[in-house]
Short mmCIF file of C-alpha atoms and ligand atoms in Angstrom, two decimals:
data_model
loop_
_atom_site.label_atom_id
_atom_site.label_comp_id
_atom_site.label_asym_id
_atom_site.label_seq_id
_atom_site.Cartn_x
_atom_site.Cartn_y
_atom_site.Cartn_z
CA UNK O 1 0.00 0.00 0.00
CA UNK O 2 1.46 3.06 -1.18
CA UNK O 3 1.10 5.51 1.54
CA UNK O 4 1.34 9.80 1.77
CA UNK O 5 4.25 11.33 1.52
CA UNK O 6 4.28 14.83 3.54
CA UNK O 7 4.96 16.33 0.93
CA UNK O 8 1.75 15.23 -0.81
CA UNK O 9 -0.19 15.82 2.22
CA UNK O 10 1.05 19.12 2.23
CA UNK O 11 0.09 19.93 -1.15
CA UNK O 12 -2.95 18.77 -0.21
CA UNK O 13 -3.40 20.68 2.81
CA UNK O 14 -2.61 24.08 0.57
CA UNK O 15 -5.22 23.18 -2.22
CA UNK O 16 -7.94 23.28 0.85
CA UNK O 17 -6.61 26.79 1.46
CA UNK O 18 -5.39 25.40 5.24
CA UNK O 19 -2.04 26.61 4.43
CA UNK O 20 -0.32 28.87 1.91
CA UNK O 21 3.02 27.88 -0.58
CA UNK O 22 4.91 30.15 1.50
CA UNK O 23 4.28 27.90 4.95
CA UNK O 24 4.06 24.60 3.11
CA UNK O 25 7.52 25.22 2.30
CA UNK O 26 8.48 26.30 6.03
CA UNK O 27 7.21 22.93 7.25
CA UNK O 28 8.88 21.28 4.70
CA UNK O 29 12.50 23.01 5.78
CA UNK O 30 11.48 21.83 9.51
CA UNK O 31 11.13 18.49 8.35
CA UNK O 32 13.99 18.47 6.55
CA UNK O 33 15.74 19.56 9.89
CA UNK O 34 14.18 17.30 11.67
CA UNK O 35 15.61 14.27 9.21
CA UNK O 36 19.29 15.48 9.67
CA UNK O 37 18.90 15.63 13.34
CA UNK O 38 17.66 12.47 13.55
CA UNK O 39 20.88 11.78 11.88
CA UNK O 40 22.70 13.06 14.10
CA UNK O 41 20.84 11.60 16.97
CA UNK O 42 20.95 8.09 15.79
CA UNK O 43 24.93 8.25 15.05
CA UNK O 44 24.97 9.01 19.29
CA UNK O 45 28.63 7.71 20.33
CA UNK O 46 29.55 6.79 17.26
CA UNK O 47 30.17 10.50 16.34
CA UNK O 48 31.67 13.29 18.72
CA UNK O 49 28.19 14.89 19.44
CA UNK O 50 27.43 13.28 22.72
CA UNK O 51 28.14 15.05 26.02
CA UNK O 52 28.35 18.69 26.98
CA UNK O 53 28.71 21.73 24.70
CA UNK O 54 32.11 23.46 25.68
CA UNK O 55 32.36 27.30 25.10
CA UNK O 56 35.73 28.70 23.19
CA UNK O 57 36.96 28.86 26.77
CA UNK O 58 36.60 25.23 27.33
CA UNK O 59 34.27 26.10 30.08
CA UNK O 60 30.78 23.98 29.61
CA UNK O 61 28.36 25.95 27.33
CA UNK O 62 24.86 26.93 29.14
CA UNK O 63 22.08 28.40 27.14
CA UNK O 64 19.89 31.55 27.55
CA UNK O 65 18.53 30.09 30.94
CA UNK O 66 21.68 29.02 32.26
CA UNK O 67 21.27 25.58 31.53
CA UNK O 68 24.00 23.42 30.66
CA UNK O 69 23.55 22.80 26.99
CA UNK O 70 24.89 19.42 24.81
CA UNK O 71 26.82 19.18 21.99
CA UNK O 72 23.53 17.96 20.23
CA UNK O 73 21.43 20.94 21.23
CA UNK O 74 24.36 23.32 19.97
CA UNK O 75 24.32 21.17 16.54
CA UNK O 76 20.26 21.03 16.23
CA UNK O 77 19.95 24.78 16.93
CA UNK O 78 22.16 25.27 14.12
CA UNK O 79 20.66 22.87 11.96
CA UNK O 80 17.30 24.27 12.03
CA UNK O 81 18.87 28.14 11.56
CA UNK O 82 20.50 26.41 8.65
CA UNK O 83 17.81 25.36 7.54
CA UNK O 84 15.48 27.93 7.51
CA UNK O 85 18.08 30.49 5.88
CA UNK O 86 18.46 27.48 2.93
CA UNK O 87 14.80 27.61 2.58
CA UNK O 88 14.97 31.56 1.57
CA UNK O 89 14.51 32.91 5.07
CA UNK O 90 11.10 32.32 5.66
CA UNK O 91 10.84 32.81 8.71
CA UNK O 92 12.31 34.70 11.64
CA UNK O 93 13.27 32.52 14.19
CA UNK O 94 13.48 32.57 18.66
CA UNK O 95 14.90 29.59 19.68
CA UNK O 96 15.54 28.24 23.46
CA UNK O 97 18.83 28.35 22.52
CA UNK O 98 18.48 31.71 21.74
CA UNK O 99 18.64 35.38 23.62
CA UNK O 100 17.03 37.17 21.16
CA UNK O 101 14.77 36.75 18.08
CA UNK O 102 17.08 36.18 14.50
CA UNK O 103 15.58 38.81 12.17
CA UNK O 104 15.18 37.69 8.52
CA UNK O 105 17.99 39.55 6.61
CA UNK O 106 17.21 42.09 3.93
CA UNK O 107 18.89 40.03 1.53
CA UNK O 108 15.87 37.73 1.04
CA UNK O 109 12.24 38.06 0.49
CA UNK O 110 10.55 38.93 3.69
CA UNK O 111 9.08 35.87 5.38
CA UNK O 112 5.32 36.16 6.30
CA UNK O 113 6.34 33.42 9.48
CA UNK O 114 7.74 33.85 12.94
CA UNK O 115 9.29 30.71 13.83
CA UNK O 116 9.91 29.31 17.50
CA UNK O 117 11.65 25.91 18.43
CA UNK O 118 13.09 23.68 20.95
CA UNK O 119 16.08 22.08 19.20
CA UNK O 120 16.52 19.49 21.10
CA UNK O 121 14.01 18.92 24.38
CA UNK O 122 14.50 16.17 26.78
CA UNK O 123 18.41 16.49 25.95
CA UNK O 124 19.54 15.59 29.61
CA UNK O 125 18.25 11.81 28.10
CA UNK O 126 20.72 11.72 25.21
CA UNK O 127 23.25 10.61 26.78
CA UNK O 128 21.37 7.53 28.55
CA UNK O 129 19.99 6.86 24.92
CA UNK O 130 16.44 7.80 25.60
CA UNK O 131 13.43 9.33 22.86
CA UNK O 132 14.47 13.27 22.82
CA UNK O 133 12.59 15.51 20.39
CA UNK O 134 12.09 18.74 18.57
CA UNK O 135 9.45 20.75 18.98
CA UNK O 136 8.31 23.90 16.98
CA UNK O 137 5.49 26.62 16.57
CA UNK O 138 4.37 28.77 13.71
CA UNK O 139 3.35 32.51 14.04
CA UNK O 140 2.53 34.76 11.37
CA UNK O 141 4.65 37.98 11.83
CA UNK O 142 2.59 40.99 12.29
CA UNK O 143 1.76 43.03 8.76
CA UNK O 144 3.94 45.84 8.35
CA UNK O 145 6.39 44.67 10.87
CA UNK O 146 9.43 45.90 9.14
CA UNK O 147 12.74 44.12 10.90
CA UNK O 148 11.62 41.19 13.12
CA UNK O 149 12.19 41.72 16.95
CA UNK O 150 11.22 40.18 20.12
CA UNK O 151 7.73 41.96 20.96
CA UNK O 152 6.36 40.56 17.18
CA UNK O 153 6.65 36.70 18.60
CA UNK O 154 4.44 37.68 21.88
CA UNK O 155 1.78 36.22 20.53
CA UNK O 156 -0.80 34.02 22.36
CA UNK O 157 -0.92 30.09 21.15
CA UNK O 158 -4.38 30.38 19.77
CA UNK O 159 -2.50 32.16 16.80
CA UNK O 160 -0.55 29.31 16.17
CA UNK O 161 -0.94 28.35 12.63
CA UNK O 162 1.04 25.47 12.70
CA UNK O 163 2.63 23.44 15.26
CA UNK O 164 4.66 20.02 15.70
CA UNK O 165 7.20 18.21 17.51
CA UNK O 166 9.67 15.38 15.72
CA UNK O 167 10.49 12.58 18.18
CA UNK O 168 14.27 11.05 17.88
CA UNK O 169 12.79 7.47 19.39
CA UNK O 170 12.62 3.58 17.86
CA UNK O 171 11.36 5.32 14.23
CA UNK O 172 11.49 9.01 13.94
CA UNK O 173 7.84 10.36 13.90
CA UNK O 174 6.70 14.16 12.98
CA UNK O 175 3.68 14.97 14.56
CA UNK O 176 1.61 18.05 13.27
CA UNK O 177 -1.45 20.36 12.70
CA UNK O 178 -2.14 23.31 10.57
CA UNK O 179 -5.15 23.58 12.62
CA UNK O 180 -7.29 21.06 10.75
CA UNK O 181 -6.44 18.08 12.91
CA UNK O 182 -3.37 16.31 14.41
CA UNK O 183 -1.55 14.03 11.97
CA UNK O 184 1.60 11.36 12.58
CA UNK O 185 4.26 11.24 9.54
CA UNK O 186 6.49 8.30 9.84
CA UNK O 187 10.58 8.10 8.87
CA UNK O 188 11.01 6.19 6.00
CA UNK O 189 14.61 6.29 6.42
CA UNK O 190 15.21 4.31 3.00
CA UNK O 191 12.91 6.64 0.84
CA UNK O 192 14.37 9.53 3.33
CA UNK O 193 10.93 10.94 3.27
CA UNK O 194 8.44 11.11 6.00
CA UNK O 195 4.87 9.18 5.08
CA UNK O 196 1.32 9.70 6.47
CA UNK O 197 0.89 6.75 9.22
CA UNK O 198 -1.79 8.10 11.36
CA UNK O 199 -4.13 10.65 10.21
CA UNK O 200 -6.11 12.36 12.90
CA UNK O 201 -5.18 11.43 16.29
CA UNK O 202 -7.63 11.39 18.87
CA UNK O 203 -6.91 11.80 22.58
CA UNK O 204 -8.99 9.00 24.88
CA UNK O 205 -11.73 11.72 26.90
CA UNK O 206 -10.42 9.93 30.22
CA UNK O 207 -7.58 8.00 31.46
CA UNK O 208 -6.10 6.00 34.03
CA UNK O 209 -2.25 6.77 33.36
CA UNK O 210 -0.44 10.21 34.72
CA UNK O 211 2.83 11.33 33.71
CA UNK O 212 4.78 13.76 36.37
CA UNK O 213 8.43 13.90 38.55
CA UNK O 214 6.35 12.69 42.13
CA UNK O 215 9.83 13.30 43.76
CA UNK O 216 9.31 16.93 43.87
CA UNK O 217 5.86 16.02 45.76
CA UNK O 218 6.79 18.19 48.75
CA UNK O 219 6.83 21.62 46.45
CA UNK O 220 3.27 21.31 45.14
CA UNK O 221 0.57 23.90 45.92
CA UNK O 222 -2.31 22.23 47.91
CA UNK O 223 -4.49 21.95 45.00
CA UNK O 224 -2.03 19.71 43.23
CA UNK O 225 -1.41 17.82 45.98
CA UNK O 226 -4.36 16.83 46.55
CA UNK O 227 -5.68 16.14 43.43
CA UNK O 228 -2.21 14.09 43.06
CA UNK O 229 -3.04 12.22 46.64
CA UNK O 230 -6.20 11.27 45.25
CA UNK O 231 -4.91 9.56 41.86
CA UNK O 232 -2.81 7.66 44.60
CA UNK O 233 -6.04 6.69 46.26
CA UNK O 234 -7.08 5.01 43.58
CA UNK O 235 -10.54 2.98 43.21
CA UNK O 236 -10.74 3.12 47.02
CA UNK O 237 -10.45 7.17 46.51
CA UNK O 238 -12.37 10.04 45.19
CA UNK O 239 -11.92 9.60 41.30
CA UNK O 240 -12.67 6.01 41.75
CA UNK O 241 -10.59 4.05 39.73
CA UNK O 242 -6.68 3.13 40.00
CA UNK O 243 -4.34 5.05 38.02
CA UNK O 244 -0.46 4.26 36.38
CA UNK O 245 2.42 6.23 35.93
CA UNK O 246 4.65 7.40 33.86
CA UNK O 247 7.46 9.49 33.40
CA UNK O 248 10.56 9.51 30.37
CA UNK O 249 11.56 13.45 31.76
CA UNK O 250 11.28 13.96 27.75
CA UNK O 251 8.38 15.76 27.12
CA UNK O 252 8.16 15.11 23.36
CA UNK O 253 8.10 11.72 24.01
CA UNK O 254 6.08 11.63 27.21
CA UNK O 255 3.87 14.14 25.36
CA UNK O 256 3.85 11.60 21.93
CA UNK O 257 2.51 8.68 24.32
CA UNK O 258 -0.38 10.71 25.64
CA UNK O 259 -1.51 11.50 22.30
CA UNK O 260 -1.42 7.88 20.91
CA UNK O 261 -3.57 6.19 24.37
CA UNK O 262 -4.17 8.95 26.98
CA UNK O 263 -3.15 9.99 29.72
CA UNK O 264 -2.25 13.43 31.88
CA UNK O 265 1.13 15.05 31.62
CA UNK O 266 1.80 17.51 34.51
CA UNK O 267 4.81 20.22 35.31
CA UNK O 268 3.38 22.26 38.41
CA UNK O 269 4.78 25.08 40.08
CA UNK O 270 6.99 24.34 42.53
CA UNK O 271 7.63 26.48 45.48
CA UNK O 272 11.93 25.79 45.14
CA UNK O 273 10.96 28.72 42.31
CA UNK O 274 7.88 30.70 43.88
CA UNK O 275 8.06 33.54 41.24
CA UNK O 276 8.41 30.74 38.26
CA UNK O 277 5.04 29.72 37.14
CA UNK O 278 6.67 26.19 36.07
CA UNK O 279 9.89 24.63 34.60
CA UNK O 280 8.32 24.43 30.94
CA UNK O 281 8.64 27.41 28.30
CA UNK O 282 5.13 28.90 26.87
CA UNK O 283 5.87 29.93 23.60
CA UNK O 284 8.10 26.51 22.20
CA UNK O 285 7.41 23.63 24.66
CA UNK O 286 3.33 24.56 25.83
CA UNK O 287 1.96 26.18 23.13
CA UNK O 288 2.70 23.52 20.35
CA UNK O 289 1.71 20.98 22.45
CA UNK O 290 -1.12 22.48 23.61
CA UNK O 291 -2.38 23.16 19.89
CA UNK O 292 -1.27 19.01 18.73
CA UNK O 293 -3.30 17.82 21.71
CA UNK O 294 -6.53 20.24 21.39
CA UNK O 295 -6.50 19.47 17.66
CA UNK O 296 -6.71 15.49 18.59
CA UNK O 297 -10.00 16.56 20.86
CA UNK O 298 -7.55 17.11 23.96
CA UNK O 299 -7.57 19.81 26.84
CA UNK O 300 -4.31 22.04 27.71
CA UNK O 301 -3.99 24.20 30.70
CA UNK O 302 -1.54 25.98 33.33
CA UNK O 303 -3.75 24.78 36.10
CA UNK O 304 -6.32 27.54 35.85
CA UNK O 305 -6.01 28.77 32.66
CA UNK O 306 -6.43 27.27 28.81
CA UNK O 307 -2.79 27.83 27.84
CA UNK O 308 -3.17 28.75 24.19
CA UNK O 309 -5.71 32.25 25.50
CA UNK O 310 -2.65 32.85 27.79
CA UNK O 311 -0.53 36.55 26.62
CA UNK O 312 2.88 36.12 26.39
CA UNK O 313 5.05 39.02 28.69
CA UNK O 314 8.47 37.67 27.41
CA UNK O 315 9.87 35.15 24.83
CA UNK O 316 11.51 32.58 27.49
CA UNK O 317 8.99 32.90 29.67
CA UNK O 318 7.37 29.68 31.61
CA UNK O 319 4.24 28.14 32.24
CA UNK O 320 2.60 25.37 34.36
CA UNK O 321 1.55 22.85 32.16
CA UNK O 322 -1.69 19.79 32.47
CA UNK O 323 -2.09 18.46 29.56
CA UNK O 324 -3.76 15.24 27.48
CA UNK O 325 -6.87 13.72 28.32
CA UNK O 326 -9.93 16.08 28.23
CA UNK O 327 -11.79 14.74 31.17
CA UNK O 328 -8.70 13.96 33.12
CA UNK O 329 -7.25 17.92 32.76
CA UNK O 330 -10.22 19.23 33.79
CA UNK O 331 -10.83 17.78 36.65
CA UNK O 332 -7.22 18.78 37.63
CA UNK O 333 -8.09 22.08 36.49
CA UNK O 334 -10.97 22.81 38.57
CA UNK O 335 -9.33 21.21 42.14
CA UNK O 336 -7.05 24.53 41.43
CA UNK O 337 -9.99 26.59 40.65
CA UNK O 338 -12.13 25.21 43.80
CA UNK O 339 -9.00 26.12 45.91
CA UNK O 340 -8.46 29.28 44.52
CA UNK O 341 -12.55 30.03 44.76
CA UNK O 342 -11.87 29.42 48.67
CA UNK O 343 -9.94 31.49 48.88
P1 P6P H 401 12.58 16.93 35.24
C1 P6P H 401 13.48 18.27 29.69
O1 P6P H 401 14.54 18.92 30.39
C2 P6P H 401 12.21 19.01 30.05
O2 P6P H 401 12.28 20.34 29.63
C3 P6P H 401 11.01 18.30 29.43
O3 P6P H 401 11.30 17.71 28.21
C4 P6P H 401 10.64 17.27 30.49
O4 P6P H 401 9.26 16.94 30.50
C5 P6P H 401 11.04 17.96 31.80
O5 P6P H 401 12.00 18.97 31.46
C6 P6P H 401 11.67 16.99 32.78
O6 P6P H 401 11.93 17.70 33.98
O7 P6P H 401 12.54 17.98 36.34
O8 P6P H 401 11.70 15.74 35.57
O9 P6P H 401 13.97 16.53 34.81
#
């Protein structure tokens, strides 16, 4: 059975008018990326791209945040600038790797497209050989903007028009919406192409599986300890049924598992950072995620709020996130909502 190439599905997507050439061929450049990462990926010791980035210095590289980046981080972030500057610059791009937004150079035709990404997310797991991923959002720049900056990507998710994440695992898989649906593309490392393997995902309403870090228990708000405590409970307990858990510490992958059988992800605040809504970035990790899973029938929120209405204040900033299961993210949603109404 001959099955759809992206780039047919693509084609497709443009002659329904859900995309235009300009942004077919931006998702096309990402996916392009994406296959030379997972290059890179797969080669793992057998190359030199394992282990910490090093600054000229020698000291060990750390990103924006401070965080300690990889060698493979360093190399995807450049892939994916490479990319996008092959594919005629069509989009500015803000990257967690980046301070500051990369305008689109004069030299090319403007880009419509405002491009955010996560080069390499889970990365901590590359080194113990575990699914990592790449994960990316789609903005249109504002008309008129002139040079690119900072303030143009501020954008809340709901504005999203396209959104994916490519996980490095047992195949490589590119999962994505254009905002008509959630759709799995599939490797085909001989062809080099990725195919159409699962067309419209849809999210279980409820679940019985929950993926969060329990060993930072003692830092949740009340809300989310309770609601936690009474998963734990289990049939004996409030929600009346027992639960499972899970957690990779890779949120493409733990993310990629939810949307093919259910399931709740959670990254709470934690009071170690009280003025840090969560560990997770808005605009590249929650945003796209929270599009893929409300497009496969899904719920997204920071606890309280639906995180694609939320209005970005910076470009690194961070968000709670509950995600997956509709019925399952609600009803964490409203024990922080029944707190907060108690004031
Ligand atoms: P922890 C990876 O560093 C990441 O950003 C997400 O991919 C993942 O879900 C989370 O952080 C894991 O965090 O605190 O459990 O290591």
């Amino acid at each position: 059975m001959s099955r759809m190439s992206l780039t047919r599905f693509l084609i497709e997507a443009q002659r329904e008018g859900h995309i235009n050439p300009q942004l077919r061929l931006l998702i096309e450049v990402v996916a392009r990326a994406c296959k030379r990462i997972s290059v890179a990926v797969g080669k793992g010791a057998l190359s030199d791209v394992l282990g910490d980035a090093v600054s000229g210095a020698g000291a060990s590289s750390v990103n924006v945040q401070g965080e300690a980046q990889k060698k493979l981080d360093v190399l995807s972030n450049e892939i994916l600038l490479e990319a996008n500057a092959w594919g005629g610059h069509l989009a500015a791009c803000a990257s967690e790797e980046m301070e500051h937004c990369q305008p689109i150079p004069d030299a090319f035709p403007r880009g419509n497209y405002l491009l955010l990404f996560d080069p390499l997310d889970g990365s901590s797991n590359i080194d113990v050989n575990v699914s990592i991923g790449t994960i990316f959002s789609v903005l249109r720049a504002p008309d008129g903007a002139g040079e690119p900056e900072d303030a143009h990507f501020l954008q809340p998710g709901s504005a999203q028009v396209a959104a994916g994440y490519c996980v490095y695992g047992p195949s490589t898989l590119l999962v994505l919406s254009v905002g008509h649906g959630t759709h799995v593309f599939t490797l085909d490392r001989e062809q080099g192409s990725f195919v159409l393997t699962r067309r419209d995902v849809r999210i279980p309403e409820s679940t019985r599986e929950f993926a969060i870090n329990m060993s930072n228990q003692r830092h949740w708000e009340p809300p989310m300890q309770a609601y936690v405590a009474d998963l734990l409970a289990g049939r004996e307990g409030p929600r009346g049924k027992d639960y499972n858990m899970r957690w990779i510490a890779s949120m493409v992958a733990d993310v990629h598992r939810i949307l093919t059988r259910g399931g709740i992800f959670i990254y709470p605040w934690d009071r170690r950072e009280p003025d840090r809504p969560g560990k997770l970035r808005l605009m590249y990790e929650a945003n796209p995620m929270a599009m893929l899973v409300e497009q496969a029938g899904g719920a997204a929120t920071d606890g309280r709020r639906r995180i694609l209405d939320i209005q970005p204040g910076s470009l690194h900033e961070r968000v709670a996130v509950f995600l997956g299961s509709k019925d399952e993210v609600e009803a964490a949603t409203r024990y922080h909502r029944e707190h907060d109404a108690r004031g």
